[in-house]
Structures are given as structure tokens and as C-alpha cells.
Short mmCIF file of C-alpha atoms in Angstrom, two decimals:
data_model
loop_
_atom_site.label_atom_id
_atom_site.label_comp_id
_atom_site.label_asym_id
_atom_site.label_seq_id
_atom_site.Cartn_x
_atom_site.Cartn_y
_atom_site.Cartn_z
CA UNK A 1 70.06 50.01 86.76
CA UNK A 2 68.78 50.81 83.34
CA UNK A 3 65.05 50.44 82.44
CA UNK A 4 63.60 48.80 79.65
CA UNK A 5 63.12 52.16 78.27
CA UNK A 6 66.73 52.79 78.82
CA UNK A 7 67.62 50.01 77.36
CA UNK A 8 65.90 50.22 73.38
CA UNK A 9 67.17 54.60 74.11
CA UNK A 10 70.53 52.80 74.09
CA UNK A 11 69.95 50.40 71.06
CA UNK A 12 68.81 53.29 69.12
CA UNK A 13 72.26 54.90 69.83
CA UNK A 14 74.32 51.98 69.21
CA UNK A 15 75.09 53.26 65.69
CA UNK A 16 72.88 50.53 63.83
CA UNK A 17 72.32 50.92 60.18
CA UNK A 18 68.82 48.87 59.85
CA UNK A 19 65.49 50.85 61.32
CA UNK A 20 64.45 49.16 64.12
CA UNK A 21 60.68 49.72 64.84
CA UNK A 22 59.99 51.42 68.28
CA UNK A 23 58.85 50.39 70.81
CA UNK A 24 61.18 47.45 69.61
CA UNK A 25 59.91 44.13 70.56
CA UNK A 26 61.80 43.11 73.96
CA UNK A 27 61.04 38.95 73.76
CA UNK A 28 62.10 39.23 69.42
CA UNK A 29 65.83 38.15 69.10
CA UNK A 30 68.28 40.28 67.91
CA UNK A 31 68.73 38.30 65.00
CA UNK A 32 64.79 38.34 64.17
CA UNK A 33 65.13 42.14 64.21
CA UNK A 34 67.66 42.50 61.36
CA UNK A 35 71.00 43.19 63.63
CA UNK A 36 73.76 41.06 63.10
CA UNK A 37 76.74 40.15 65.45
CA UNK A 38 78.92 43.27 64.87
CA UNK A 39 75.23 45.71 65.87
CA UNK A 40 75.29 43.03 69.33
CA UNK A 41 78.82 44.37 69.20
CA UNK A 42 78.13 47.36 69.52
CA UNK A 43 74.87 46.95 71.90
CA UNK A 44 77.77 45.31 74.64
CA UNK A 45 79.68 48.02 74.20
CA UNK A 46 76.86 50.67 74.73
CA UNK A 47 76.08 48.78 78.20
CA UNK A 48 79.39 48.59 79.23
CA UNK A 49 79.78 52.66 78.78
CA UNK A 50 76.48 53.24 80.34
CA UNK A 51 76.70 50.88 83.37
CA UNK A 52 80.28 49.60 83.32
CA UNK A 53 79.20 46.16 83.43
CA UNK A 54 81.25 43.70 81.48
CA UNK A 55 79.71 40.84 79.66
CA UNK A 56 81.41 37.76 79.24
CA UNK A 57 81.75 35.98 75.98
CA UNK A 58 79.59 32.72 77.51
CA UNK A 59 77.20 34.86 78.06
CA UNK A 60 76.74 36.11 74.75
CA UNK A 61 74.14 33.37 73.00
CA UNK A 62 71.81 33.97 76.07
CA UNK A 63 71.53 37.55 75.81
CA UNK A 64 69.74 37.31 72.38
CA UNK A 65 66.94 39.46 73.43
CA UNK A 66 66.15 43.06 75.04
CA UNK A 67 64.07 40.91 77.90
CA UNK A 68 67.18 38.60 78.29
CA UNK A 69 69.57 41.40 78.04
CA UNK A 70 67.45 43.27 80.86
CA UNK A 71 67.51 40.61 82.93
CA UNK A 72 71.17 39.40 83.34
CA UNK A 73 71.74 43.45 84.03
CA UNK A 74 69.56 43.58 86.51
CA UNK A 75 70.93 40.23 88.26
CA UNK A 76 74.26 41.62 88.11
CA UNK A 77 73.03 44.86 89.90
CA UNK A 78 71.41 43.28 92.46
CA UNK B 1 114.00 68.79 63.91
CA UNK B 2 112.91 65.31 61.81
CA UNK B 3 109.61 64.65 60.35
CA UNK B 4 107.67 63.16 57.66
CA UNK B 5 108.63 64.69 54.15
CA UNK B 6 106.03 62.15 51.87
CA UNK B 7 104.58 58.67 52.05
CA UNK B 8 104.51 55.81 49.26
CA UNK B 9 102.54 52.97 48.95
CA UNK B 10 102.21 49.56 47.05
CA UNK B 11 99.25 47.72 46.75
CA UNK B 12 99.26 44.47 45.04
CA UNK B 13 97.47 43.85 41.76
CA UNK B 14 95.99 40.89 42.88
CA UNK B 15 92.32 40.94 45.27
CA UNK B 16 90.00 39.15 46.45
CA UNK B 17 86.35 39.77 45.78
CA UNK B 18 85.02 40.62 49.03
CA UNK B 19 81.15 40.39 48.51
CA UNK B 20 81.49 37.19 46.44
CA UNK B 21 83.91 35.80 49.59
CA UNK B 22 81.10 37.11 51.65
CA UNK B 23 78.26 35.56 50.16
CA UNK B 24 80.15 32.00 50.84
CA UNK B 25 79.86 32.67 54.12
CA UNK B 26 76.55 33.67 54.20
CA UNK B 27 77.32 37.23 54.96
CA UNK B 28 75.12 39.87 52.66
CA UNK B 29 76.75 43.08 50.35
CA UNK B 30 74.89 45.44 52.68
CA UNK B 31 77.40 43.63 55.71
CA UNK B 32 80.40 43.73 53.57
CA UNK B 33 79.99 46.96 52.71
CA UNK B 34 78.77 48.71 55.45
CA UNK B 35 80.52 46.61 58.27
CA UNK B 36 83.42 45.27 57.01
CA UNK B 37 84.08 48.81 54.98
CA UNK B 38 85.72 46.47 51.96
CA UNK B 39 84.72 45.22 48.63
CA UNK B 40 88.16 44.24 47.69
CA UNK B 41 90.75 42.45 50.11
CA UNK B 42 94.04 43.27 48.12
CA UNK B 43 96.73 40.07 47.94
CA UNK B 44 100.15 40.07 46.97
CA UNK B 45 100.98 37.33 44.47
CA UNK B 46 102.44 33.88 45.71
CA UNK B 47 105.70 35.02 44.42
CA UNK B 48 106.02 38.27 46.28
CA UNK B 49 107.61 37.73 50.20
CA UNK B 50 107.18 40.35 52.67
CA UNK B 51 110.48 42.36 51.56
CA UNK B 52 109.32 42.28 47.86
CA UNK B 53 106.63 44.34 49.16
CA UNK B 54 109.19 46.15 51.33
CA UNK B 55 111.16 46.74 48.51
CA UNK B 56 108.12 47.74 46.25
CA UNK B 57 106.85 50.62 48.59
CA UNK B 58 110.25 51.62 48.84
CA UNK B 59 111.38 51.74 45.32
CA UNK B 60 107.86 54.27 44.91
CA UNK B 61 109.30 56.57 47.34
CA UNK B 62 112.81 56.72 45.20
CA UNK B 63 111.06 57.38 41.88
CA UNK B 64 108.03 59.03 43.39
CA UNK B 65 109.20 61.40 45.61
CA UNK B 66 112.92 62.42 44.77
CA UNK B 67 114.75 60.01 47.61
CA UNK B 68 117.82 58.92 46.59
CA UNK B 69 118.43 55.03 47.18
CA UNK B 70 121.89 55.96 47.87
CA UNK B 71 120.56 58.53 50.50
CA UNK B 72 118.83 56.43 52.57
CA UNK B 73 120.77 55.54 56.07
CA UNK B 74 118.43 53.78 58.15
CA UNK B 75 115.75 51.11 57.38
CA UNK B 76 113.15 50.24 59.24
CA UNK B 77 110.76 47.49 58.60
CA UNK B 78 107.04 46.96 60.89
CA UNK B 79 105.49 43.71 60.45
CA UNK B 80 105.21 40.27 62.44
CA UNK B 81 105.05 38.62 58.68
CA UNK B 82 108.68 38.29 58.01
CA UNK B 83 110.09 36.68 55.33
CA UNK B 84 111.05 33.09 56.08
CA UNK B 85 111.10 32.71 60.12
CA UNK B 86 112.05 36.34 60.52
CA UNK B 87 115.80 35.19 60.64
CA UNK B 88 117.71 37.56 59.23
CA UNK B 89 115.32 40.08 59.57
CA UNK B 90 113.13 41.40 56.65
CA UNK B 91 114.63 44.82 56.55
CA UNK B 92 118.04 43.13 56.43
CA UNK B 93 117.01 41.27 53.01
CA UNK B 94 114.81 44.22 51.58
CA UNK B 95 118.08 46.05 52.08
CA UNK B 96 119.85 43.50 49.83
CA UNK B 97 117.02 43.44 47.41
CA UNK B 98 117.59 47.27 47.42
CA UNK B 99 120.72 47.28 46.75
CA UNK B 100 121.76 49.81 50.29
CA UNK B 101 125.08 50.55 50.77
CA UNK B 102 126.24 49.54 53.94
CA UNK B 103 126.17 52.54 56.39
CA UNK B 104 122.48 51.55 56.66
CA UNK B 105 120.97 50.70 59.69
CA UNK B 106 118.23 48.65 59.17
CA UNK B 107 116.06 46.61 61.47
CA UNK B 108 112.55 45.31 62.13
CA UNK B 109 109.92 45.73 64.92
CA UNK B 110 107.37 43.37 65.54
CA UNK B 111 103.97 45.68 65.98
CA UNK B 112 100.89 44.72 64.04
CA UNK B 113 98.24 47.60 64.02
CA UNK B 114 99.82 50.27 66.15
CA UNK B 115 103.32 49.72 64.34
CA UNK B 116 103.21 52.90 62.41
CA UNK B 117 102.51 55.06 65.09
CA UNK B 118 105.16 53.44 67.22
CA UNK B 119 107.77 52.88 64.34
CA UNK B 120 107.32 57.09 63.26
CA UNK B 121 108.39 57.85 67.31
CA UNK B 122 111.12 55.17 67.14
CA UNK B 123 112.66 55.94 63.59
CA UNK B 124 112.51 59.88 64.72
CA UNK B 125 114.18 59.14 68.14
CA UNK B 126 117.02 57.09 66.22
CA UNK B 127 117.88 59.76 64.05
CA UNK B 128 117.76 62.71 66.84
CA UNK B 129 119.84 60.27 68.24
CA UNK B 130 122.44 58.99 65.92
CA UNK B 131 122.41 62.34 63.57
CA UNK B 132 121.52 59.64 60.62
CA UNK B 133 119.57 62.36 58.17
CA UNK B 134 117.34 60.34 55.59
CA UNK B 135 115.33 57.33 57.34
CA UNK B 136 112.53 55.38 56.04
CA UNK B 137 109.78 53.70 57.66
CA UNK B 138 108.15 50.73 56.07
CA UNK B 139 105.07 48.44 56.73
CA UNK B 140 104.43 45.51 55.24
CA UNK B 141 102.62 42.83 57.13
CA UNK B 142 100.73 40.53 54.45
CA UNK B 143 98.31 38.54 56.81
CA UNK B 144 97.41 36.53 53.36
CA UNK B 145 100.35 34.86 54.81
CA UNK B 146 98.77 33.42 57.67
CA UNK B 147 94.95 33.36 57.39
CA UNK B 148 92.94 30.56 57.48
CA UNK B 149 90.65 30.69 54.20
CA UNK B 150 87.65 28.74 55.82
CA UNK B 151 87.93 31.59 59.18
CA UNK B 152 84.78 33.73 58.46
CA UNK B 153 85.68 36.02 61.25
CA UNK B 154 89.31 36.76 59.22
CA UNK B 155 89.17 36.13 55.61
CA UNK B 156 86.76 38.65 55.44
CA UNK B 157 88.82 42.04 56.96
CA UNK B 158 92.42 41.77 55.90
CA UNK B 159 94.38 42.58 53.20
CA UNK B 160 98.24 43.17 52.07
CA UNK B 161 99.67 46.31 51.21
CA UNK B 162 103.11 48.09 52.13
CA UNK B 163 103.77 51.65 52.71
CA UNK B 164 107.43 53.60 52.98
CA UNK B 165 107.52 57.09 54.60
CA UNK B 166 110.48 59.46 54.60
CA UNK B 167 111.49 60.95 57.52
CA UNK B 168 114.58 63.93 57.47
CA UNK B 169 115.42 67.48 58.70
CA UNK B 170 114.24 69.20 55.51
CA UNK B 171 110.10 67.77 55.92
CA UNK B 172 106.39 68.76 56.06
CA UNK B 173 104.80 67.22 58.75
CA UNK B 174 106.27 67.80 62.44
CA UNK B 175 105.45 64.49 64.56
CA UNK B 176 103.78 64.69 68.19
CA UNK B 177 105.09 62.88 71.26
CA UNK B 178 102.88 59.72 70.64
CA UNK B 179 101.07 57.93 73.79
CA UNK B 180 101.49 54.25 73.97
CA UNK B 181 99.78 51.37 75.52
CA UNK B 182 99.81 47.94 75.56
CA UNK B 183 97.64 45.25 77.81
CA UNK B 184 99.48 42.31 77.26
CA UNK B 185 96.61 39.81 78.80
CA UNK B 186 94.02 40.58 76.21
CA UNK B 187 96.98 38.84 73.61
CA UNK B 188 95.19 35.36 72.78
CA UNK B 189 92.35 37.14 71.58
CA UNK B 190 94.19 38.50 68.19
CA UNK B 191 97.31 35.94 67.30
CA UNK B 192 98.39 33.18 65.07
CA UNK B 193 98.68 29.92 66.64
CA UNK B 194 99.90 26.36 64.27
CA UNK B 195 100.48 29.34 61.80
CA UNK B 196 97.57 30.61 61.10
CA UNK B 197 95.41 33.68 62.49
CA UNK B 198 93.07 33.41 65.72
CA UNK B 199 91.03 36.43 66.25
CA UNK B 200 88.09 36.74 69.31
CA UNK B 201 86.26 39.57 66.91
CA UNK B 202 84.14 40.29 69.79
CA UNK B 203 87.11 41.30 71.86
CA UNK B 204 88.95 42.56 69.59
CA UNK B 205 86.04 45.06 68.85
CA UNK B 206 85.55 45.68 72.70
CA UNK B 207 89.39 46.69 73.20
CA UNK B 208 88.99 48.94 70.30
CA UNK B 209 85.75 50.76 70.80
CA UNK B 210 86.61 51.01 74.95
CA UNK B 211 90.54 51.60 74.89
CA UNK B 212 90.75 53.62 72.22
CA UNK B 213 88.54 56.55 72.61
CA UNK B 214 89.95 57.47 76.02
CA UNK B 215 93.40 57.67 74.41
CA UNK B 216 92.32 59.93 71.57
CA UNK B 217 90.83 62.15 74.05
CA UNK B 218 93.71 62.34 76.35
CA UNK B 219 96.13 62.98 73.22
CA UNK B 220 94.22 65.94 72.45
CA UNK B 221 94.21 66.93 76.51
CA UNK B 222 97.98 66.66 76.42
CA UNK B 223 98.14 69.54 73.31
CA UNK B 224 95.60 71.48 74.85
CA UNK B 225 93.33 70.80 71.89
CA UNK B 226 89.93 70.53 70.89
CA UNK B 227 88.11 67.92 69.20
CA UNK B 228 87.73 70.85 66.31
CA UNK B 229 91.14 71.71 66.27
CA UNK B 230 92.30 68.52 64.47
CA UNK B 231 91.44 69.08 61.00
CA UNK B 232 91.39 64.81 60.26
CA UNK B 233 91.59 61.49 61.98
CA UNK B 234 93.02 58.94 60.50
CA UNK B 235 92.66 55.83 62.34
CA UNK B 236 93.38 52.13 62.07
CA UNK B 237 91.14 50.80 59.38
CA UNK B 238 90.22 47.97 61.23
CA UNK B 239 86.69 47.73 60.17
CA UNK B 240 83.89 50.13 58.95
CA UNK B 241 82.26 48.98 62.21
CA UNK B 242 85.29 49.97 64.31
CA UNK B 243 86.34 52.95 62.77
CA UNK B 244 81.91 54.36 63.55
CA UNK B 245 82.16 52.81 66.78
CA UNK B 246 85.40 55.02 67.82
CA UNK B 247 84.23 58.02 65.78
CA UNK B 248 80.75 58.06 67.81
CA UNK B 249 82.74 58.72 71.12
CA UNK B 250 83.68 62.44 69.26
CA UNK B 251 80.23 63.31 68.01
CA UNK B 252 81.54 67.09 66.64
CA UNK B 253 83.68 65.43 64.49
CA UNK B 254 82.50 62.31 63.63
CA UNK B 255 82.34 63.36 59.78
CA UNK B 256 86.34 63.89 60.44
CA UNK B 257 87.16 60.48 61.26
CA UNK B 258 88.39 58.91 57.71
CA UNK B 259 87.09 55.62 56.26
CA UNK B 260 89.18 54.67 53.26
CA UNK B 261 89.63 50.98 53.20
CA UNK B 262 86.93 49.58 50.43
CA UNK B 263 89.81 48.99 47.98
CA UNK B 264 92.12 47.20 50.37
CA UNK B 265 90.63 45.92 53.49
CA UNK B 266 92.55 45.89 56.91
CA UNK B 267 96.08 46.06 56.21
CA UNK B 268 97.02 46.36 59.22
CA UNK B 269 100.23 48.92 60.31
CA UNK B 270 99.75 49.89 56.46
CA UNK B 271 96.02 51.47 56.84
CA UNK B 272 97.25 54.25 58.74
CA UNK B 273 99.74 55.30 56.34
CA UNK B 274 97.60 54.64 53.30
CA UNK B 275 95.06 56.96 54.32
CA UNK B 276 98.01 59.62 54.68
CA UNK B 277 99.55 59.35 51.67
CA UNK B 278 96.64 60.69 49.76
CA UNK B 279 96.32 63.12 52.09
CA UNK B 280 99.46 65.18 53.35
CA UNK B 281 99.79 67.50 50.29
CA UNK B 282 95.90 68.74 50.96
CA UNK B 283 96.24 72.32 51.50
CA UNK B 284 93.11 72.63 53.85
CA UNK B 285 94.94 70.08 56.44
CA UNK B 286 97.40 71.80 59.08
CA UNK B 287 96.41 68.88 61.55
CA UNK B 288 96.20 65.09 61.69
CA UNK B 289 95.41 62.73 64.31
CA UNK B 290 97.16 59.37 64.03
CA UNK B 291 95.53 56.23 65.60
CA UNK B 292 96.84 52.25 65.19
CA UNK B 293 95.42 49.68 67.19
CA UNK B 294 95.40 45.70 67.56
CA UNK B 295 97.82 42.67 68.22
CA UNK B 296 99.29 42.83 71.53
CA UNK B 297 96.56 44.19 72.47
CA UNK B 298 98.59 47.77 71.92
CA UNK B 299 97.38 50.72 70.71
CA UNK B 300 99.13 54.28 70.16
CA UNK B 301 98.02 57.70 69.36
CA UNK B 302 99.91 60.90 68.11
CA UNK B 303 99.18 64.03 66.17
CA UNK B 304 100.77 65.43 63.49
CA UNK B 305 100.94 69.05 62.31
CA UNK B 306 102.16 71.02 59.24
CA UNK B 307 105.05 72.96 59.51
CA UNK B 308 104.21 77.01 59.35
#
């Protein structure tokens, strides 16, 4: 299960081209922070390496934040 | 043994001003340019078909690089474009348009982004097999054809382009076994449906950054190579963002993985090509790894190396 902390380590390797601020904001949406739909892209793909989860495409919209993003992980570890 | 003597492309006048098309949709430069990876979507003109651009490519390779038309004894043609319906078959009415004598075989195959990697192993095996001793390899897929101009997610990455390579006994690049793959189920997310072009760009991206790595790595396994002992890779130009996410996965060489698609856009079995034609005659290259990847979902990898 990754940690918050994990989590934003990950972001930060996901190959983004804006500067995110650290800590980043975990309740800000992606959006909000500057990273469009091919940086969430690349955030999936990041979590799916790390913890071979797969998310599904409904579940995309929901996941709009590191908090959300935390939590659906963690529900599908449990 | 056969391999790749030279490349030609053709790249139609006509384009499509990518940041301006961007801006429509609300998309910024920065996006275009550093996501999409192209400024310019190149389109072939309302009166060129697919085998125009066949023939184009083609006829470069003649004047360009010392093929005789009258040489040439097998044709093949990669696209999912055809002219028409596809009946006859493009490379059946580029041949015409040629003007090929008829001890040419000449046939398509229906491949989008992995067709060049495919069609360079299937072109090769012909030839071993049949002894035929100058074959070319075309691509030429025009996806202007089929995309939906109000589709955000596809009127911003493709373009239309053609390349012809020239495979014989007497060439400069020796071609690897190639390993192929295909997952069939992941096909919806990536095809044309009422005639025009349906892509999931989230899966589509997935497949790519997941799939793809794992078969670059295993290609180099199979030679007994190194990440450092390819000198380039030149992979499917799908998108800026595509070609950084597979290029991360190799972090030694990520400066080697090429990104050369600003004045075309995706062009789909073309990018591959394209990058290689600028390419082959640089001295400081002895080895090139070869990438395509997309519709089917397939994807195929092989490595090519200068002959010593």
C-alpha cells in the first residue's frame, strides 16, 4: 500500500513538465494544479507499475485528487 | 542475406496548423507542443488517394536512390486506408499507377502502427523465400481519410505521409528477427466505426506505456544486448507524451529515444520509417532499435544493425 508520501514521490516521477509545489496539496484537483489529462495519464500508469493495480476508465473523474487517488488504492488493497 | 539498402519518403504539401487547431479546442501551445510533439499535422490534398501517395514515396526511391522501376519485383503496401473499399488492393493500383511490369508481386497488409516493423520481417521472408531480389516496402495510411474533424482526442495527433524502403541482397542495414504481439481484446479502443476514427486515448496510452517497454527490453535480452549497446531508438511517434512515457522505462538512454514528429504528426506505420530515412547514412549509428505500436492493439519490436 503506498503512503501519501509515496504517492506525490510518484507524481514527481511521472515525467510532468509543470513544477508542482511540494508537499503538493492532496484535497487540490489535478486540474487546479496545472496537469492536464495526458500528466493523469501518466500518474495511472505510475500506480499501475508501482502497485499493479488497474484503474478503470469510470473511475477516472473521481480520482481527481491525491486524497481521492489515495483512497480508492487503499480500498482496493484492503 | 536481404536488408534495407535506403528509405524514401513523401510528405504532402498541404498541413494543418496544429496550435491554431489546438486553441479551438481549448488546448494551449505549451500542450501541443510538448504533448502532442506536433505543430504541423501534414494532409495530402483531396485529390491524392492512398496509392498516389504510394506511388509518390515510391517514385522518390527511383529517382532518389538509383532503383530501377523496372527492377522492382515485389510490392508491398501497409495501410488499413485503401483506396476505394480496399478492393483491388492499393498496391495492385499503385502498381498500375507505376507503371510495374507484371512479374511483380504486389499485395497489401492491413497493420496500422506496427505495420513497418511487421511488413520489413514479411517482405524479407518473401524474398528469402521466393529468390525475388529487389522488394519495396511502402506505408501509406492517410487517417485524414477517416477522422472526425470535431474529435479533439484525434484531430489533434495524426497526420499523412508515405514512406518506400528498398530491401535486396546488395544493402546496408541487416534486419533482426522482430518480436510480435497482438491483444486482440483491447481492439475497440483504437478503430473506425460509421467510417470515422474512435480512439479511448487513455487506453491507448496505457497499452503503450505498459506493453511496450517489456518488449523493448526483452528484444534487447534476446541479442544479448545492453540498453547502451543500441546506438538509437526509433519508436512509433505516437505522441511526445508516449514516446517520454516509453523512454522513461530505459533511464540510460532516455536521450536515445528519437522524437521527430513536429512537422508531421502521427503518421502512423510511416513515423517509424520517417525517422530512419534521415538517419541510416549517419556514420556514428551501427545500431537501431525499431518500435511500431497501435491498432489491433499490436505492437512489434526489432533491431537493426549496419553491415561491417
Amino acid at each position: 500500500m503506498l503512503s501519501k508520501a509515496q504517492l506525490e514521490e510518484l507524481i514527481l516521477g511521472a515525467g510532468l513538465v509543470v513544477e508542482l509545489e511540494s508537499p503538493i496539496p492532496t484535497d487540490r484537483e489535478f486540474s487546479d494544479l496545472g496537469l492536464d489529462s495526458l500528466d493523469v495519464y501518466n500518474i495511472f500508469v505510475e500506480v499501475e507499475v508501482q502497485t499493479s493495480i488497474e484503474i478503470p476508465d469510470s473511475e477516472i473523474a473521481n480520482l481527481n485528487t491525491i486524497d481521492n487517488l489515495h483512497a480508492y488504492l487503499a480500498a482496493q488493497d484492503s | 542475406m536481404i536488408g534495407i539498402k535506403s528509405i524514401a519518403t513523401f510528405v504532402p504539401d498541404g498541413a494543418i496548423d496544429n496550435i491554431a487547431q489546438g486553441e479551438r479546442f481549448g488546448e494551449s501551445a505549451d500542450f501541443i507542443r510538448n504533448k502532442i510533439g506536433a505543430r504541423r499535422l501534414a494532409r495530402k490534398g483531396d485529390d491524392q488517394d492512398t496509392s498516389d501517395l504510394v506511388r509518390a514515396a515510391v517514385v522518390r526511391l527511383t529517382e532518389q536512390e538509383g532503383l530501377a522501376a523496372e527492377d522492382i519485383d515485389a510490392l508491398i503496401v501497409v495501410t488499413q486506408n485503401p483506396d476505394e473499399s480496399g478492393l483491388p488492393h492499393t498496391a495492385a493500383v499503385a502498381h498500375a499507377k507505376l507503371g510495374l511490369g507484371q512479374d511483380v508481386a504486389a499485395f497489401d497488409v492491413s497493420l496500422g502502427c506496427s505495420g513497418y516493423v511487421y511488413g520489413l520481417s514479411i517482405l524479407k521472408g518473401l524474398m528469402d523465400e521466393t529468390g525475388l531480389r529487389n522488394g519495396v516496402l511502402v506505408t501509406a495510411d492517410p487517417y485524414s481519410k477517416v477522422i472526425d474533424p470535431g474529435d479533439r482526442v484525434t484531430s489533434l495527433l495524426f497526420g499523412d505521409a508515405a514512406s518506400a524502403t528498398w530491401l535486396c541482397e546488395d544493402a546496408v542495414w541487416d534486419i533482426g528477427k522482430p518480436l510480435l504481439a497482438t491483444d486482440g481484446t483491447g481492439g475497440d479502443h483504437l478503430m473506425v466505426a460509421n467510417g470515422l476514427l474512435k480512439m479511448n486515448g487513455r487506453q491507448v496510452f496505457n497499452f503503450a506505456a505498459l506493453r511496450v517497454p517489456p518488449q523493448i527490453q526483452a528484444a534487447l535480452e534476446r541479442e544479448g544486448l545492453e540498453p547502451t549497446d543500441v546506438d538509437l531508438y526509433c519508436i512509433h511517434q505516437g505522441s511526445a507524451a508516449i514516446v517520454d512515457a516509453i523512454a522513461r522505462r530505459f533511464p540510460v538512454v532516455k536521450d536515445r529515444f528519437v522524437l521527430d514528429m513536429d512537422g508531421t504528426g502521427n503518421t502512423v506505420s510511416s513515423t517509424v520509417p520517417l525517422l530512419l530515412a534521415s538517419r541510416l547514412n549517419d556514420p556514428g549509428l551501427q545500431r537501431i532499435l525499431i518500435s511500431g505500436f497501435g491498432v489491433g492493439l499490436s505492437w512489434a519490436t526489432s533491431i537493426i544493425s549496419k553491415r561491417t
